[in-house]
Amino acid sequence: MDSPADAWVPGPFGLDALKGSTVRARRTVLAVAHHVTAATRLADVMPLLETDLRVAVAYTASPASATTGGLHAHLRDLGGLVLPWRQARSTRWDLVVAAGHGMLEKLHGPVMTVPHGIGPSKLLPRYAGSGPAAARPVSGLIRERIVVGGRVVPSSIVLAHDRHLEMLERECPEARPVAFTGGDPCLDRLVASLPYRYAYRRELGAGPGRRLVFVSSTWNEDSLLGRYPDLLLRVAAGLPRDRYQVVAALHPNVWAFHGRRQVLAWNAECRRLGVRLFPPEEGWRAGLVAADVLLGDHGSVTCYGAAIGVPVLLGTFPEDAVAPGTHVAGLGAFAPRADWDRPLAPQLEEAVHAFTGRVHAAMRDAVSSRPGEAARLIRGEMYRLLRLPDRDRPPVVEPVPLPPAGLAWAA
């Protein structure tokens, strides 16, 4: 017997599309999330179509990732129609949009992919085994996931920077003809949010005379949290509470793989010390705009912070995990490194003075070749694939929402 999660979902797609339709859409679109990180990027992209009465959008979760924990609940919370994977792969779509790769060849319809982070920059971790070591591909540009069965799976690949097109040419030359530079929608929303910085700061308790310290960790053993499992406790204990407010964002894969209850339990003592831990779905972007300084690693959040003007202190930076010549490698070559045997507060203050407006602008230029244009370019490409004329009104780049009331912890 099928579980409730596998139950067939009626809606305006498939053979029965017309039986219950009140508004008859001309095109159907499937948004595919491989994990919570991908789902949050789709939340930036799918509203570009969802307001169009000609289009009906559904969501599904791909089983291709090992970090799908919390994904189904998050998709349900978005309020859209969520289809089981079995139904999604048995239906024909006018467009499939995904913020990742894996099993997309099983879907019926032209596929467009967008990055779910700050762009290709990390090397795929080398698997354990008895065979000889080989060169590691760049995550996000892995040929074996883009080309399946002798065919390039995506009909369109959106990349944020012209430099990424050159990387794709090296990693998977067969896919270069369908790739284009479409900018970074997350960066554009962060920049659009800068005028509201003080509103975010008020929500996070960073009043006058109090620095807001943003702690960010990506996932895996070489991340900041992987190197220092007591990271948040260590930071909170080392910073006077009357001068510093600490907020933190852990990569959604940390929450997905270990479970929300476990992550909160591991860091329960930090609540007493006033740390505000963002949930994995949203809130970190408001915190990033509000921050005075960021303690991070080689993850996307650290680079986004540097790109919007937040000084960075690297708590760890695994050189062998970062692809040479990328924007992340550039940040690692410049940003100061934390010395965990010294007091943290003066190092954070020194990091503030290590960055200039020119450095932040260079990082922003390294992240996106089409600043402020991602919504327009991505929407135009989706309509091209849908074979529909784009709308006359340009898309609005929305600022990110205030930090959610459901912060995992409140000071």
Short mmCIF file of C-alpha atoms in Angstrom, two decimals:
data_model
loop_
_atom_site.label_atom_id
_atom_site.label_comp_id
_atom_site.label_asym_id
_atom_site.label_seq_id
_atom_site.Cartn_x
_atom_site.Cartn_y
_atom_site.Cartn_z
CA MET A 1 0.00 0.00 0.00
CA ASP A 2 1.26 3.49 -0.83
CA SER A 3 2.19 5.73 2.08
CA PRO A 4 0.52 9.18 2.32
CA ALA A 5 3.73 10.68 0.92
CA ASP A 6 3.33 8.51 -2.21
CA ALA A 7 -0.37 9.16 -2.76
CA TRP A 8 -1.27 10.49 -6.21
CA VAL A 9 -1.99 14.23 -6.07
CA PRO A 10 -4.75 15.60 -8.32
CA GLY A 11 -4.00 18.89 -10.02
CA PRO A 12 -3.81 20.80 -13.33
CA PHE A 13 -1.32 18.42 -14.98
CA GLY A 14 -1.36 14.98 -16.51
CA LEU A 15 -4.25 13.25 -18.25
CA ASP A 16 -6.82 14.50 -15.73
CA ALA A 17 -5.69 18.13 -15.83
CA LEU A 18 -8.97 19.49 -17.10
CA LYS A 19 -11.28 17.55 -14.77
CA GLY A 20 -10.97 19.90 -11.81
CA SER A 21 -9.32 23.00 -13.25
CA THR A 22 -10.94 26.33 -12.49
CA VAL A 23 -8.17 28.34 -14.17
CA ARG A 24 -6.92 26.47 -17.21
CA ALA A 25 -3.18 27.03 -17.48
CA ARG A 26 -1.50 26.85 -20.87
CA ARG A 27 1.77 25.46 -19.51
CA THR A 28 2.80 23.24 -16.59
CA VAL A 29 6.09 23.60 -14.69
CA LEU A 30 7.73 21.24 -12.22
CA ALA A 31 10.16 22.58 -9.59
CA VAL A 32 12.54 19.84 -8.43
CA ALA A 33 14.33 20.15 -5.08
CA HIS A 34 17.18 17.79 -4.23
CA HIS A 35 17.56 19.11 -0.65
CA VAL A 36 16.53 22.07 1.50
CA THR A 37 19.36 24.22 0.11
CA ALA A 38 18.04 23.71 -3.41
CA ALA A 39 14.48 24.38 -2.27
CA THR A 40 15.46 27.76 -0.84
CA ARG A 41 17.00 28.76 -4.19
CA LEU A 42 13.89 27.61 -6.02
CA ALA A 43 11.94 29.91 -3.69
CA ASP A 44 13.88 32.80 -5.27
CA VAL A 45 13.21 31.61 -8.82
CA MET A 46 9.73 30.10 -9.01
CA PRO A 47 7.84 33.29 -8.03
CA LEU A 48 9.02 34.67 -11.38
CA LEU A 49 6.49 32.30 -13.00
CA GLU A 50 3.91 31.61 -10.31
CA THR A 51 2.09 34.93 -10.70
CA ASP A 52 1.35 34.21 -14.38
CA LEU A 53 -2.20 32.92 -14.99
CA ARG A 54 -0.90 31.04 -18.02
CA VAL A 55 1.32 28.81 -15.88
CA ALA A 56 0.66 26.11 -13.26
CA VAL A 57 3.57 25.13 -10.98
CA ALA A 58 4.03 21.96 -8.93
CA TYR A 59 6.88 20.84 -6.67
CA THR A 60 8.59 17.52 -6.02
CA ALA A 61 11.56 16.15 -4.07
CA SER A 62 14.20 14.20 -5.97
CA PRO A 63 15.51 11.12 -4.14
CA ALA A 64 18.98 11.62 -5.66
CA SER A 65 20.55 13.29 -2.59
CA ALA A 66 21.69 11.79 0.72
CA THR A 67 20.59 14.96 2.53
CA THR A 68 16.84 15.10 1.99
CA GLY A 69 15.97 15.30 5.70
CA GLY A 70 13.34 17.97 6.29
CA LEU A 71 12.82 18.54 2.57
CA HIS A 72 9.29 17.17 2.24
CA ALA A 73 8.09 19.17 5.25
CA HIS A 74 9.69 22.32 3.87
CA LEU A 75 8.05 21.88 0.47
CA ARG A 76 4.68 21.41 2.14
CA ASP A 77 5.25 24.55 4.19
CA LEU A 78 5.79 26.52 0.98
CA GLY A 79 2.11 25.92 0.27
CA GLY A 80 2.46 24.68 -3.30
CA LEU A 81 1.20 21.43 -4.79
CA VAL A 82 3.78 18.78 -3.85
CA LEU A 83 3.83 15.63 -5.96
CA PRO A 84 5.47 12.34 -5.05
CA TRP A 85 8.49 11.59 -7.19
CA ARG A 86 6.73 8.62 -8.78
CA GLN A 87 3.97 10.87 -10.08
CA ALA A 88 6.35 13.64 -11.15
CA ARG A 89 8.36 11.26 -13.32
CA SER A 90 5.18 9.82 -14.86
CA THR A 91 3.89 13.20 -16.04
CA ARG A 92 4.89 15.31 -19.03
CA TRP A 93 5.93 18.90 -18.22
CA ASP A 94 6.42 21.98 -20.34
CA LEU A 95 9.38 22.93 -18.14
CA VAL A 96 11.36 21.37 -15.29
CA VAL A 97 13.38 23.72 -13.06
CA ALA A 98 15.98 22.34 -10.65
CA ALA A 99 18.65 23.83 -8.41
CA GLY A 100 20.87 20.78 -8.65
CA HIS A 101 21.62 17.69 -10.69
CA GLY A 102 20.79 14.04 -10.26
CA MET A 103 17.98 11.85 -11.70
CA LEU A 104 16.67 14.71 -13.84
CA GLU A 105 16.98 12.45 -16.87
CA LYS A 106 13.99 10.51 -15.52
CA LEU A 107 11.66 13.49 -15.96
CA HIS A 108 9.71 14.32 -19.12
CA GLY A 109 10.21 17.89 -20.28
CA PRO A 110 12.95 20.43 -21.00
CA VAL A 111 15.14 20.92 -17.92
CA MET A 112 16.65 24.18 -16.71
CA THR A 113 19.16 24.11 -13.85
CA VAL A 114 20.25 26.99 -11.61
CA PRO A 115 23.02 26.89 -8.98
CA HIS A 116 21.88 26.34 -5.40
CA GLY A 117 24.89 28.14 -3.91
CA ILE A 118 27.36 30.81 -4.86
CA GLY A 119 28.59 28.97 -7.94
CA PRO A 120 31.08 26.20 -8.69
CA SER A 121 34.05 26.51 -6.35
CA LYS A 122 34.50 23.31 -4.33
CA LEU A 123 36.13 20.07 -5.38
CA LEU A 124 34.07 16.94 -4.91
CA PRO A 125 35.40 15.05 -1.85
CA ARG A 126 37.41 12.00 -2.86
CA TYR A 127 35.59 8.75 -2.11
CA ALA A 128 37.24 6.09 0.01
CA GLY A 129 38.24 2.91 -1.81
CA SER A 130 41.08 0.67 -2.88
CA GLY A 131 41.45 2.02 -6.42
CA PRO A 132 43.99 4.70 -7.39
CA ALA A 133 43.20 8.35 -6.75
CA ALA A 134 42.07 10.52 -9.67
CA ALA A 135 41.39 14.18 -10.34
CA ARG A 136 38.34 15.49 -8.49
CA PRO A 137 35.64 17.32 -10.44
CA VAL A 138 34.22 20.70 -9.44
CA SER A 139 30.93 20.39 -7.59
CA GLY A 140 28.04 21.68 -9.67
CA LEU A 141 29.86 20.89 -12.94
CA ILE A 142 30.19 17.13 -12.63
CA ARG A 143 30.02 15.61 -16.08
CA GLU A 144 28.53 12.29 -14.93
CA ARG A 145 25.50 14.15 -13.55
CA ILE A 146 25.05 16.52 -16.49
CA VAL A 147 25.50 13.90 -19.23
CA VAL A 148 23.55 10.65 -18.84
CA GLY A 149 23.29 7.92 -21.45
CA GLY A 150 25.16 9.92 -24.05
CA ARG A 151 22.85 12.93 -23.77
CA VAL A 152 23.19 16.30 -22.01
CA VAL A 153 20.24 16.30 -19.61
CA PRO A 154 19.55 20.05 -19.20
CA SER A 155 18.20 22.10 -22.05
CA SER A 156 19.50 25.19 -20.26
CA ILE A 157 22.14 25.68 -17.56
CA VAL A 158 22.14 29.00 -15.72
CA LEU A 159 25.51 30.10 -14.34
CA ALA A 160 26.21 33.24 -12.35
CA HIS A 161 29.49 34.36 -13.90
CA ASP A 162 31.16 34.33 -17.31
CA ARG A 163 34.11 32.59 -15.68
CA HIS A 164 31.84 29.64 -14.86
CA LEU A 165 31.20 29.12 -18.57
CA GLU A 166 34.93 28.57 -19.03
CA MET A 167 34.94 26.11 -16.12
CA LEU A 168 32.03 24.21 -17.69
CA GLU A 169 33.91 24.09 -20.99
CA ARG A 170 36.77 22.31 -19.19
CA GLU A 171 34.65 20.01 -17.02
CA CYS A 172 31.86 19.12 -19.45
CA PRO A 173 32.35 20.63 -22.92
CA GLU A 174 29.25 18.90 -24.32
CA ALA A 175 27.07 21.08 -22.07
CA ARG A 176 28.61 24.42 -23.00
CA PRO A 177 26.15 25.13 -25.89
CA VAL A 178 23.15 25.13 -23.52
CA ALA A 179 24.75 27.25 -20.75
CA PHE A 180 24.44 30.99 -20.30
CA THR A 181 25.30 33.64 -17.73
CA GLY A 182 22.17 34.56 -15.82
CA GLY A 183 23.54 36.19 -12.68
CA ASP A 184 22.88 35.25 -9.06
CA PRO A 185 19.32 35.80 -7.75
CA CYS A 186 20.38 35.34 -4.13
CA LEU A 187 23.07 38.02 -4.37
CA ASP A 188 20.62 40.38 -6.07
CA ARG A 189 18.12 39.93 -3.24
CA LEU A 190 20.82 40.53 -0.64
CA VAL A 191 21.84 43.77 -2.36
CA ALA A 192 18.18 44.83 -2.58
CA SER A 193 17.94 44.24 1.18
CA LEU A 194 20.80 46.54 2.19
CA PRO A 195 18.55 49.62 2.67
CA TYR A 196 16.69 47.65 5.38
CA ARG A 197 19.78 46.74 7.37
CA TYR A 198 18.76 48.55 10.54
CA ALA A 199 15.32 46.92 10.54
CA TYR A 200 17.01 43.51 10.47
CA ARG A 201 19.39 44.58 13.22
CA ARG A 202 16.53 45.66 15.48
CA GLU A 203 14.86 42.28 15.02
CA LEU A 204 18.09 40.54 15.98
CA GLY A 205 18.75 42.61 19.10
CA ALA A 206 21.82 44.45 17.82
CA GLY A 207 21.27 47.86 19.36
CA PRO A 208 23.64 50.84 19.51
CA GLY A 209 27.13 49.99 20.69
CA ARG A 210 26.67 46.25 20.07
CA ARG A 211 28.43 44.45 17.22
CA LEU A 212 26.52 41.74 15.40
CA VAL A 213 28.78 38.74 14.80
CA PHE A 214 27.55 36.27 12.19
CA VAL A 215 28.93 32.72 12.51
CA SER A 216 28.60 30.56 9.40
CA SER A 217 29.57 26.97 8.76
CA THR A 218 29.14 24.86 5.67
CA TRP A 219 28.88 21.08 6.04
CA ASN A 220 31.26 18.10 6.02
CA GLU A 221 34.22 17.30 8.22
CA ASP A 222 36.41 20.09 6.85
CA SER A 223 33.82 22.78 7.64
CA LEU A 224 34.10 25.18 10.55
CA LEU A 225 31.60 23.16 12.58
CA GLY A 226 33.26 19.90 11.53
CA ARG A 227 36.63 21.13 12.81
CA TYR A 228 35.18 22.66 15.99
CA PRO A 229 31.97 20.88 17.07
CA ASP A 230 31.73 23.25 20.07
CA LEU A 231 31.96 26.23 17.70
CA LEU A 232 28.97 28.25 18.87
CA LEU A 233 29.71 27.72 22.54
CA ARG A 234 33.34 28.70 21.97
CA VAL A 235 32.37 31.92 20.15
CA ALA A 236 29.66 32.92 22.61
CA ALA A 237 31.85 32.28 25.63
CA GLY A 238 34.67 34.34 24.14
CA LEU A 239 32.67 37.50 23.37
CA PRO A 240 31.29 39.87 26.05
CA ARG A 241 27.52 39.79 25.78
CA ASP A 242 27.13 43.51 26.46
CA ARG A 243 29.23 44.32 23.36
CA TYR A 244 28.39 41.50 20.96
CA GLN A 245 25.27 39.79 19.67
CA VAL A 246 26.02 36.41 18.06
CA VAL A 247 23.84 34.91 15.34
CA ALA A 248 24.63 31.68 13.53
CA ALA A 249 23.72 29.77 10.38
CA LEU A 250 24.63 26.13 9.84
CA HIS A 251 24.37 24.63 6.37
CA PRO A 252 20.98 22.95 5.79
CA ASN A 253 22.78 19.67 5.15
CA VAL A 254 23.92 19.67 8.78
CA TRP A 255 20.29 19.81 9.90
CA ALA A 256 19.17 17.32 7.24
CA PHE A 257 21.74 14.63 8.00
CA HIS A 258 21.80 14.89 11.81
CA GLY A 259 18.23 16.02 12.46
CA ARG A 260 16.86 19.26 13.89
CA ARG A 261 16.44 17.87 17.40
CA GLN A 262 20.03 16.65 17.49
CA VAL A 263 21.53 19.92 16.23
CA LEU A 264 19.61 21.90 18.84
CA ALA A 265 20.58 19.46 21.57
CA TRP A 266 24.27 19.63 20.70
CA ASN A 267 24.17 23.42 20.99
CA ALA A 268 21.64 23.79 23.81
CA GLU A 269 24.06 25.55 26.16
CA CYS A 270 24.50 28.37 23.64
CA ARG A 271 20.95 29.50 24.21
CA ARG A 272 21.83 30.58 27.74
CA LEU A 273 24.67 32.66 26.30
CA GLY A 274 22.33 34.52 23.94
CA VAL A 275 23.19 32.93 20.58
CA ARG A 276 20.46 33.18 17.93
CA LEU A 277 20.57 30.17 15.64
CA PHE A 278 18.73 30.55 12.35
CA PRO A 279 16.58 27.69 11.09
CA PRO A 280 17.95 26.09 7.91
CA GLU A 281 15.21 27.42 5.61
CA GLU A 282 15.38 31.21 6.00
CA GLY A 283 16.64 34.01 8.22
CA TRP A 284 20.34 33.78 7.47
CA ARG A 285 20.14 36.32 4.68
CA ALA A 286 18.58 38.95 6.95
CA GLY A 287 21.27 38.18 9.51
CA LEU A 288 23.96 38.55 6.89
CA VAL A 289 22.71 41.97 5.82
CA ALA A 290 22.60 43.02 9.48
CA ALA A 291 26.06 41.70 10.40
CA ASP A 292 29.10 43.80 11.34
CA VAL A 293 31.58 40.95 10.89
CA LEU A 294 31.43 37.30 9.81
CA LEU A 295 33.30 34.29 11.16
CA GLY A 296 33.12 31.64 8.47
CA ASP A 297 34.78 29.07 6.23
CA HIS A 298 34.79 28.16 2.53
CA GLY A 299 30.99 27.98 2.26
CA SER A 300 28.71 30.10 0.11
CA VAL A 301 27.44 32.22 3.01
CA THR A 302 30.95 33.50 3.74
CA CYS A 303 31.38 34.66 0.14
CA TYR A 304 27.95 36.24 0.02
CA GLY A 305 28.84 38.17 3.16
CA ALA A 306 32.09 39.46 1.68
CA ALA A 307 30.25 40.39 -1.52
CA ILE A 308 27.74 42.64 0.28
CA GLY A 309 30.29 44.41 2.46
CA VAL A 310 30.67 42.25 5.57
CA PRO A 311 34.29 41.83 6.78
CA VAL A 312 35.31 38.18 7.09
CA LEU A 313 37.47 36.26 9.54
CA LEU A 314 38.08 32.69 8.39
CA GLY A 315 37.78 30.22 11.24
CA THR A 316 39.07 27.49 8.93
CA PHE A 317 39.80 27.23 5.23
CA PRO A 318 40.65 23.81 3.73
CA GLU A 319 42.79 24.72 0.74
CA ASP A 320 42.54 21.24 -0.79
CA ALA A 321 38.72 21.42 -0.90
CA VAL A 322 38.57 24.61 -2.97
CA ALA A 323 38.98 24.71 -6.75
CA PRO A 324 41.97 26.90 -7.70
CA GLY A 325 41.23 30.19 -9.43
CA THR A 326 37.67 30.48 -8.12
CA HIS A 327 36.13 33.36 -6.18
CA VAL A 328 36.24 31.25 -3.01
CA ALA A 329 39.97 30.66 -3.50
CA GLY A 330 40.37 34.42 -3.95
CA LEU A 331 38.65 35.10 -0.63
CA GLY A 332 40.86 32.52 1.07
CA ALA A 333 43.96 34.23 -0.27
CA PHE A 334 42.97 37.56 1.24
CA ALA A 335 40.79 37.15 4.32
CA PRO A 336 42.57 36.88 7.70
CA ARG A 337 42.59 33.52 9.49
CA ALA A 338 41.49 33.01 13.08
CA ASP A 339 44.03 31.88 15.66
CA TRP A 340 41.99 29.79 18.08
CA ASP A 341 44.71 30.07 20.74
CA ARG A 342 44.19 33.85 20.93
CA PRO A 343 41.17 35.83 22.22
CA LEU A 344 38.54 36.09 19.50
CA ALA A 345 37.25 39.65 20.06
CA PRO A 346 40.41 41.51 18.99
CA GLN A 347 40.74 39.28 15.92
CA LEU A 348 37.22 40.18 14.84
CA GLU A 349 38.04 43.86 15.24
CA GLU A 350 41.22 43.43 13.18
CA ALA A 351 39.22 41.70 10.44
CA VAL A 352 36.91 44.71 10.18
CA HIS A 353 39.90 46.90 9.29
CA ALA A 354 41.35 44.36 6.83
CA PHE A 355 38.54 44.92 4.31
CA THR A 356 37.92 47.96 2.14
CA GLY A 357 35.11 48.93 -0.20
CA ARG A 358 37.31 48.00 -3.14
CA VAL A 359 37.82 44.48 -1.78
CA HIS A 360 34.11 43.97 -1.24
CA ALA A 361 33.35 45.27 -4.75
CA ALA A 362 35.91 42.89 -6.24
CA MET A 363 34.28 39.96 -4.45
CA ARG A 364 30.84 41.04 -5.64
CA ASP A 365 32.15 41.25 -9.22
CA ALA A 366 33.66 37.77 -8.84
CA VAL A 367 30.32 36.28 -7.77
CA SER A 368 28.08 37.60 -10.56
CA SER A 369 28.73 38.95 -14.04
CA ARG A 370 25.15 40.23 -14.29
CA PRO A 371 24.51 42.15 -11.06
CA GLY A 372 20.87 43.05 -10.55
CA GLU A 373 19.79 41.20 -13.71
CA ALA A 374 19.24 37.61 -12.55
CA ALA A 375 15.46 37.82 -12.22
CA ARG A 376 15.05 39.31 -15.70
CA LEU A 377 17.47 36.92 -17.39
CA ILE A 378 16.25 33.76 -15.68
CA ARG A 379 12.60 34.63 -16.23
CA GLY A 380 13.28 35.32 -19.91
CA GLU A 381 14.97 31.94 -20.30
CA MET A 382 12.08 30.13 -18.63
CA TYR A 383 9.58 31.75 -20.97
CA ARG A 384 11.76 30.86 -23.96
CA LEU A 385 11.71 27.21 -22.92
CA LEU A 386 7.96 27.42 -22.28
CA ARG A 387 7.42 28.90 -25.76
CA LEU A 388 5.47 31.79 -24.25
CA PRO A 389 6.07 35.53 -24.64
CA ASP A 390 7.59 37.10 -21.55
CA ARG A 391 5.50 39.64 -19.68
CA ASP A 392 6.01 43.33 -20.36
CA ARG A 393 6.45 44.32 -16.72
CA PRO A 394 10.01 43.72 -15.45
CA PRO A 395 10.34 41.45 -12.40
CA VAL A 396 10.76 43.06 -8.99
CA VAL A 397 13.79 42.02 -6.93
CA GLU A 398 12.32 41.56 -3.47
CA PRO A 399 14.34 42.22 -0.30
CA VAL A 400 14.66 39.21 1.99
CA PRO A 401 12.08 38.91 4.78
CA LEU A 402 12.68 39.88 8.37
CA PRO A 403 14.16 37.08 10.48
CA PRO A 404 11.35 34.60 11.17
CA ALA A 405 9.66 34.55 14.54
CA GLY A 406 10.50 30.86 14.67
CA LEU A 407 14.22 31.28 15.23
CA ALA A 408 15.55 28.09 16.69
CA TRP A 409 16.63 30.04 19.75
CA ALA A 410 15.91 33.55 20.98
CA ALA A 411 18.18 35.46 23.32
#
